[in-house]
PDB file of C-alpha atoms and ligand atoms in Angstrom:
ATOM      1  CA  MET E  23     182.718 -32.968 236.101  1.00  0.00           C
ATOM      2  CA  ILE E  24     181.609 -34.258 239.558  1.00  0.00           C
ATOM      3  CA  LYS E  25     179.379 -31.186 239.921  1.00  0.00           C
ATOM      4  CA  LYS E  26     177.746 -32.009 236.587  1.00  0.00           C
ATOM      5  CA  VAL E  27     177.111 -35.632 237.590  1.00  0.00           C
ATOM      6  CA  LEU E  28     175.691 -34.611 240.989  1.00  0.00           C
ATOM      7  CA  LEU E  29     173.434 -32.056 239.320  1.00  0.00           C
ATOM      8  CA  LYS E  30     172.187 -34.718 236.883  1.00  0.00           C
ATOM      9  CA  ILE E  31     171.471 -37.159 239.739  1.00  0.00           C
ATOM     10  CA  PHE E  32     169.633 -34.420 241.670  1.00  0.00           C
ATOM     11  CA  ARG E  33     167.586 -33.407 238.614  1.00  0.00           C
ATOM     12  CA  GLU E  34     166.663 -36.981 237.769  1.00  0.00           C
ATOM     13  CA  GLY E  35     165.842 -37.732 241.430  1.00  0.00           C
ATOM     14  CA  ILE E  36     163.457 -34.775 241.634  1.00  0.00           C
ATOM     15  CA  GLY E  37     161.988 -35.710 238.248  1.00  0.00           C
ATOM     16  CA  GLY E  38     161.481 -39.319 239.354  1.00  0.00           C
ATOM     17  CA  LEU E  39     159.764 -38.168 242.531  1.00  0.00           C
ATOM     18  CA  MET E  40     157.493 -35.834 240.544  1.00  0.00           C
ATOM     19  CA  ALA E  41     156.639 -38.682 238.163  1.00  0.00           C
ATOM     20  CA  LEU E  42     155.723 -40.908 241.112  1.00  0.00           C
ATOM     21  CA  VAL E  43     153.583 -38.256 242.860  1.00  0.00           C
ATOM     22  CA  SER E  44     151.887 -37.412 239.564  1.00  0.00           C
ATOM     23  CA  TYR E  45     151.147 -41.094 238.931  1.00  0.00           C
ATOM     24  CA  LEU E  46     149.741 -41.640 242.417  1.00  0.00           C
ATOM     25  CA  THR E  47     147.518 -38.565 242.244  1.00  0.00           C
ATOM     26  CA  THR E  48     146.157 -38.929 238.698  1.00  0.00           C
ATOM     27  CA  PRO E  49     142.565 -37.692 238.579  1.00  0.00           C
ATOM     28  CA  SER E  50     139.966 -40.264 237.632  1.00  0.00           C
ATOM     29  CA  LYS E  51     139.996 -41.388 234.029  1.00  0.00           C
ATOM     30  CA  VAL E  52     137.475 -40.289 231.455  1.00  0.00           C
ATOM     31  CA  LYS E  53     134.860 -43.017 230.981  1.00  0.00           C
ATOM     32  CA  ARG E  54     133.563 -43.988 227.546  1.00  0.00           C
ATOM     33  CA  SER E  55     131.367 -46.719 226.181  1.00  0.00           C
ATOM     34  CA  SER E  56     133.386 -49.638 224.807  1.00  0.00           C
ATOM     35  CA  GLU E  57     132.529 -48.574 221.231  1.00  0.00           C
ATOM     36  CA  GLU E  58     133.726 -45.031 221.896  1.00  0.00           C
ATOM     37  CA  GLN E  59     136.886 -46.299 223.562  1.00  0.00           C
ATOM     38  CA  GLU E  60     137.580 -48.561 220.553  1.00  0.00           C
ATOM     39  CA  LYS E  61     137.304 -45.538 218.266  1.00  0.00           C
ATOM     40  CA  VAL E  62     139.619 -43.521 220.483  1.00  0.00           C
ATOM     41  CA  ASN E  63     142.126 -46.399 220.617  1.00  0.00           C
ATOM     42  CA  THR E  64     142.222 -46.481 216.823  1.00  0.00           C
ATOM     43  CA  GLU E  65     142.689 -42.696 216.602  1.00  0.00           C
ATOM     44  CA  VAL E  66     145.480 -42.789 219.169  1.00  0.00           C
ATOM     45  CA  GLN E  67     147.471 -45.198 217.002  1.00  0.00           C
ATOM     46  CA  LYS E  68     148.259 -42.170 214.845  1.00  0.00           C
ATOM     47  CA  LEU E  69     149.947 -40.450 217.782  1.00  0.00           C
ATOM     48  CA  SER E  70     153.158 -40.993 219.704  1.00  0.00           C
ATOM     49  CA  LEU E  71     154.787 -38.947 222.426  1.00  0.00           C
ATOM     50  CA  TYR E  72     158.511 -38.292 222.349  1.00  0.00           C
ATOM     51  CA  GLN E  73     159.488 -37.701 225.945  1.00  0.00           C
ATOM     52  CA  TYR E  74     161.846 -38.184 228.921  1.00  0.00           C
ATOM     53  CA  PHE E  75     160.579 -40.007 231.987  1.00  0.00           C
ATOM     54  CA  THR E  76     161.748 -37.319 234.442  1.00  0.00           C
ATOM     55  CA  CYS E  77     161.040 -34.149 232.405  1.00  0.00           C
ATOM     56  CA  PRO E  78     158.409 -32.081 234.298  1.00  0.00           C
ATOM     57  CA  PHE E  79     156.731 -30.935 231.061  1.00  0.00           C
ATOM     58  CA  CYS E  80     156.487 -34.572 229.927  1.00  0.00           C
ATOM     59  CA  ILE E  81     155.067 -35.585 233.311  1.00  0.00           C
ATOM     60  CA  LYS E  82     152.369 -32.931 232.895  1.00  0.00           C
ATOM     61  CA  VAL E  83     151.459 -34.240 229.417  1.00  0.00           C
ATOM     62  CA  ARG E  84     151.515 -37.906 230.503  1.00  0.00           C
ATOM     63  CA  ARG E  85     149.150 -37.025 233.344  1.00  0.00           C
ATOM     64  CA  HIS E  86     146.622 -35.665 230.819  1.00  0.00           C
ATOM     65  CA  ILE E  87     147.084 -38.712 228.623  1.00  0.00           C
ATOM     66  CA  ARG E  88     146.266 -40.986 231.570  1.00  0.00           C
ATOM     67  CA  ARG E  89     143.264 -38.869 232.540  1.00  0.00           C
ATOM     68  CA  LEU E  90     141.946 -38.978 228.976  1.00  0.00           C
ATOM     69  CA  ASN E  91     142.461 -42.759 228.941  1.00  0.00           C
ATOM     70  CA  LEU E  92     144.575 -42.769 225.778  1.00  0.00           C
ATOM     71  CA  PRO E  93     146.690 -45.868 225.071  1.00  0.00           C
ATOM     72  CA  MET E  94     149.498 -43.784 223.612  1.00  0.00           C
ATOM     73  CA  GLU E  95     152.928 -45.016 222.578  1.00  0.00           C
ATOM     74  CA  TYR E  96     155.743 -43.270 224.468  1.00  0.00           C
ATOM     75  CA  ARG E  97     159.137 -42.945 222.801  1.00  0.00           C
ATOM     76  CA  ASP E  98     162.089 -42.261 225.062  1.00  0.00           C
ATOM     77  CA  ALA E  99     164.193 -39.550 223.431  1.00  0.00           C
ATOM     78  CA  GLN E 100     166.628 -39.016 226.282  1.00  0.00           C
ATOM     79  CA  VAL E 101     169.509 -41.196 225.124  1.00  0.00           C
ATOM     80  CA  ARG E 102     171.941 -39.215 222.969  1.00  0.00           C
ATOM     81  CA  GLY E 103     172.496 -41.043 219.706  1.00  0.00           C
ATOM     82  CA  GLY E 104     169.425 -43.219 220.398  1.00  0.00           C
ATOM     83  CA  GLU E 105     166.966 -44.024 217.619  1.00  0.00           C
ATOM     84  CA  HIS E 106     164.084 -41.917 218.937  1.00  0.00           C
ATOM     85  CA  ARG E 107     166.230 -38.904 219.766  1.00  0.00           C
ATOM     86  CA  ASN E 108     167.761 -38.962 216.281  1.00  0.00           C
ATOM     87  CA  THR E 109     164.342 -39.199 214.639  1.00  0.00           C
ATOM     88  CA  LEU E 110     163.002 -36.365 216.786  1.00  0.00           C
ATOM     89  CA  GLU E 111     165.950 -34.136 215.948  1.00  0.00           C
ATOM     90  CA  GLN E 112     166.027 -34.913 212.234  1.00  0.00           C
ATOM     91  CA  GLU E 113     162.321 -35.119 211.427  1.00  0.00           C
ATOM     92  CA  GLY E 114     160.834 -32.924 214.157  1.00  0.00           C
ATOM     93  CA  GLY E 115     163.515 -30.263 213.981  1.00  0.00           C
ATOM     94  CA  ALA E 116     164.727 -30.182 217.596  1.00  0.00           C
ATOM     95  CA  ALA E 117     165.765 -32.599 220.340  1.00  0.00           C
ATOM     96  CA  LYS E 118     163.234 -31.054 222.700  1.00  0.00           C
ATOM     97  CA  VAL E 119     160.524 -32.841 224.674  1.00  0.00           C
ATOM     98  CA  PRO E 120     157.651 -33.327 224.988  1.00  0.00           C
ATOM     99  CA  CYS E 121     156.818 -33.591 221.311  1.00  0.00           C
ATOM    100  CA  LEU E 122     153.665 -35.177 219.929  1.00  0.00           C
ATOM    101  CA  ARG E 123     154.037 -36.905 216.559  1.00  0.00           C
ATOM    102  CA  ILE E 124     150.721 -36.776 214.718  1.00  0.00           C
ATOM    103  CA  GLU E 125     149.920 -38.663 211.531  1.00  0.00           C
ATOM    104  CA  ALA E 126     147.123 -36.861 209.730  1.00  0.00           C
ATOM    105  CA  ASP E 127     145.956 -37.029 206.108  1.00  0.00           C
ATOM    106  CA  GLY E 128     149.145 -38.740 204.959  1.00  0.00           C
ATOM    107  CA  LYS E 129     151.302 -36.066 206.623  1.00  0.00           C
ATOM    108  CA  VAL E 130     153.280 -36.025 209.844  1.00  0.00           C
ATOM    109  CA  ILE E 131     153.038 -33.096 212.235  1.00  0.00           C
ATOM    110  CA  TRP E 132     155.542 -32.611 215.060  1.00  0.00           C
ATOM    111  CA  MET E 133     153.918 -30.671 217.875  1.00  0.00           C
ATOM    112  CA  TYR E 134     156.243 -29.207 220.529  1.00  0.00           C
ATOM    113  CA  GLU E 135     155.185 -27.312 223.699  1.00  0.00           C
ATOM    114  CA  SER E 136     153.353 -29.137 226.473  1.00  0.00           C
ATOM    115  CA  ASN E 137     150.468 -26.633 226.591  1.00  0.00           C
ATOM    116  CA  ASP E 138     149.815 -26.985 222.843  1.00  0.00           C
ATOM    117  CA  ILE E 139     149.901 -30.779 223.126  1.00  0.00           C
ATOM    118  CA  ILE E 140     147.447 -30.743 226.031  1.00  0.00           C
ATOM    119  CA  ALA E 141     145.122 -28.346 224.159  1.00  0.00           C
ATOM    120  CA  TYR E 142     145.242 -30.666 221.103  1.00  0.00           C
ATOM    121  CA  LEU E 143     144.476 -33.768 223.193  1.00  0.00           C
ATOM    122  CA  ASN E 144     141.628 -32.043 225.037  1.00  0.00           C
ATOM    123  CA  LYS E 145     140.136 -30.842 221.771  1.00  0.00           C
ATOM    124  CA  HIS E 146     140.214 -34.297 220.203  1.00  0.00           C
ATOM    125  CA  PHE E 147     139.648 -36.644 223.132  1.00  0.00           C
ATOM    126  CA  ASP E 148     138.005 -34.874 226.083  1.00  0.00           C
ATOM    127  CA  PRO E 149     134.250 -35.552 225.937  1.00  0.00           C
ATOM    128  CA  THR E 150     133.617 -32.470 228.093  1.00  0.00           C
ATOM    129  CA  PHE E 151     135.627 -30.190 225.798  1.00  0.00           C
ATOM    130  CA  LYS E 152     133.897 -26.971 224.759  1.00  0.00           C
ATOM    131  CA  PRO E 153     135.494 -24.615 222.226  1.00  0.00           C
ATOM    132  CA  ASN E 154     136.692 -21.342 223.802  1.00  0.00           C
ATOM    133  CA  SER E 155     136.577 -22.870 227.267  1.00  0.00           C
TER     134      SER E 155
HETATM  135  N1  GSH U   1     158.128 -24.842 227.022  1.00  0.00           N
HETATM  136  C1  GSH U   1     158.422 -26.226 226.789  1.00  0.00           C
HETATM  137  C2  GSH U   1     159.608 -26.616 227.652  1.00  0.00           C
HETATM  138  C3  GSH U   1     160.157 -27.992 227.282  1.00  0.00           C
HETATM  139  C4  GSH U   1     161.563 -28.216 227.852  1.00  0.00           C
HETATM  140  O1  GSH U   1     162.225 -27.316 228.321  1.00  0.00           O
HETATM  141  N2  GSH U   1     161.978 -29.477 227.784  1.00  0.00           N
HETATM  142  C5  GSH U   1     163.328 -29.821 228.189  1.00  0.00           C
HETATM  143  C6  GSH U   1     163.330 -31.092 229.010  1.00  0.00           C
HETATM  144  S1  GSH U   1     162.544 -30.831 230.587  1.00  0.00           S
HETATM  145  C7  GSH U   1     164.130 -30.131 226.944  1.00  0.00           C
HETATM  146  O2  GSH U   1     163.677 -30.768 226.032  1.00  0.00           O
HETATM  147  N3  GSH U   1     165.369 -29.667 226.925  1.00  0.00           N
HETATM  148  C8  GSH U   1     166.273 -29.966 225.854  1.00  0.00           C
HETATM  149  C9  GSH U   1     166.501 -28.796 224.999  1.00  0.00           C
HETATM  150  O3  GSH U   1     165.865 -27.751 225.183  1.00  0.00           O
HETATM  151  O4  GSH U   1     167.341 -28.940 224.111  1.00  0.00           O
HETATM  152  C10 GSH U   1     157.192 -27.072 227.075  1.00  0.00           C
HETATM  153  O5  GSH U   1     156.323 -26.623 227.851  1.00  0.00           O
HETATM  154  O6  GSH U   1     157.047 -28.164 226.496  1.00  0.00           O
END
C-alpha cells in the first residue's frame, strides 16, 4: 500500500517536472494573420483533448498544441468516476490518454495514440505541413 502511494507520488512528481520543462521550452508559436487565426479558433471548437496533466504522452501532445497556437479545450480524465473519464471510457472505448475527440460531419471520432493525434493536428493546422513529409 505504502509502496503504491510512494510510486504514485514519484510518477506524478516526474510528470509534473516534465510538464514544467516542456512548458518552459515550448518552441515559438505558429504565426497566422488574425483572419486565419479566427478560422483556426472556430475549427478547434470541434476538438477536445482528454488527458492527464502529468502523462508524458499528453505532455508531448500539449506541446504541439501550444506550438500550433490552438485554443483547445482540455478535459482531465484522471479522476476515477469523474465525468470526463466516464465519457472517455463509455464513448471512446477506453480510459486511455491522450485521446482527441473530433466532431466532424455530425459524427464524433475518438482518436487515441499521441503520434496519430500529432499527425492529425499537423495535417490540419500546421501551415508548413507537406503531405508525405
Ligand atoms: N501509445 C500511447 C500510450 C498512452 C499511455 O500509455 N497512456 C497512459 C497514461 S501515461 C494511460 O492512459 N494509461 C491508462 C491505461 O492504459 O489504461 C500513446 O502514445 O498515446
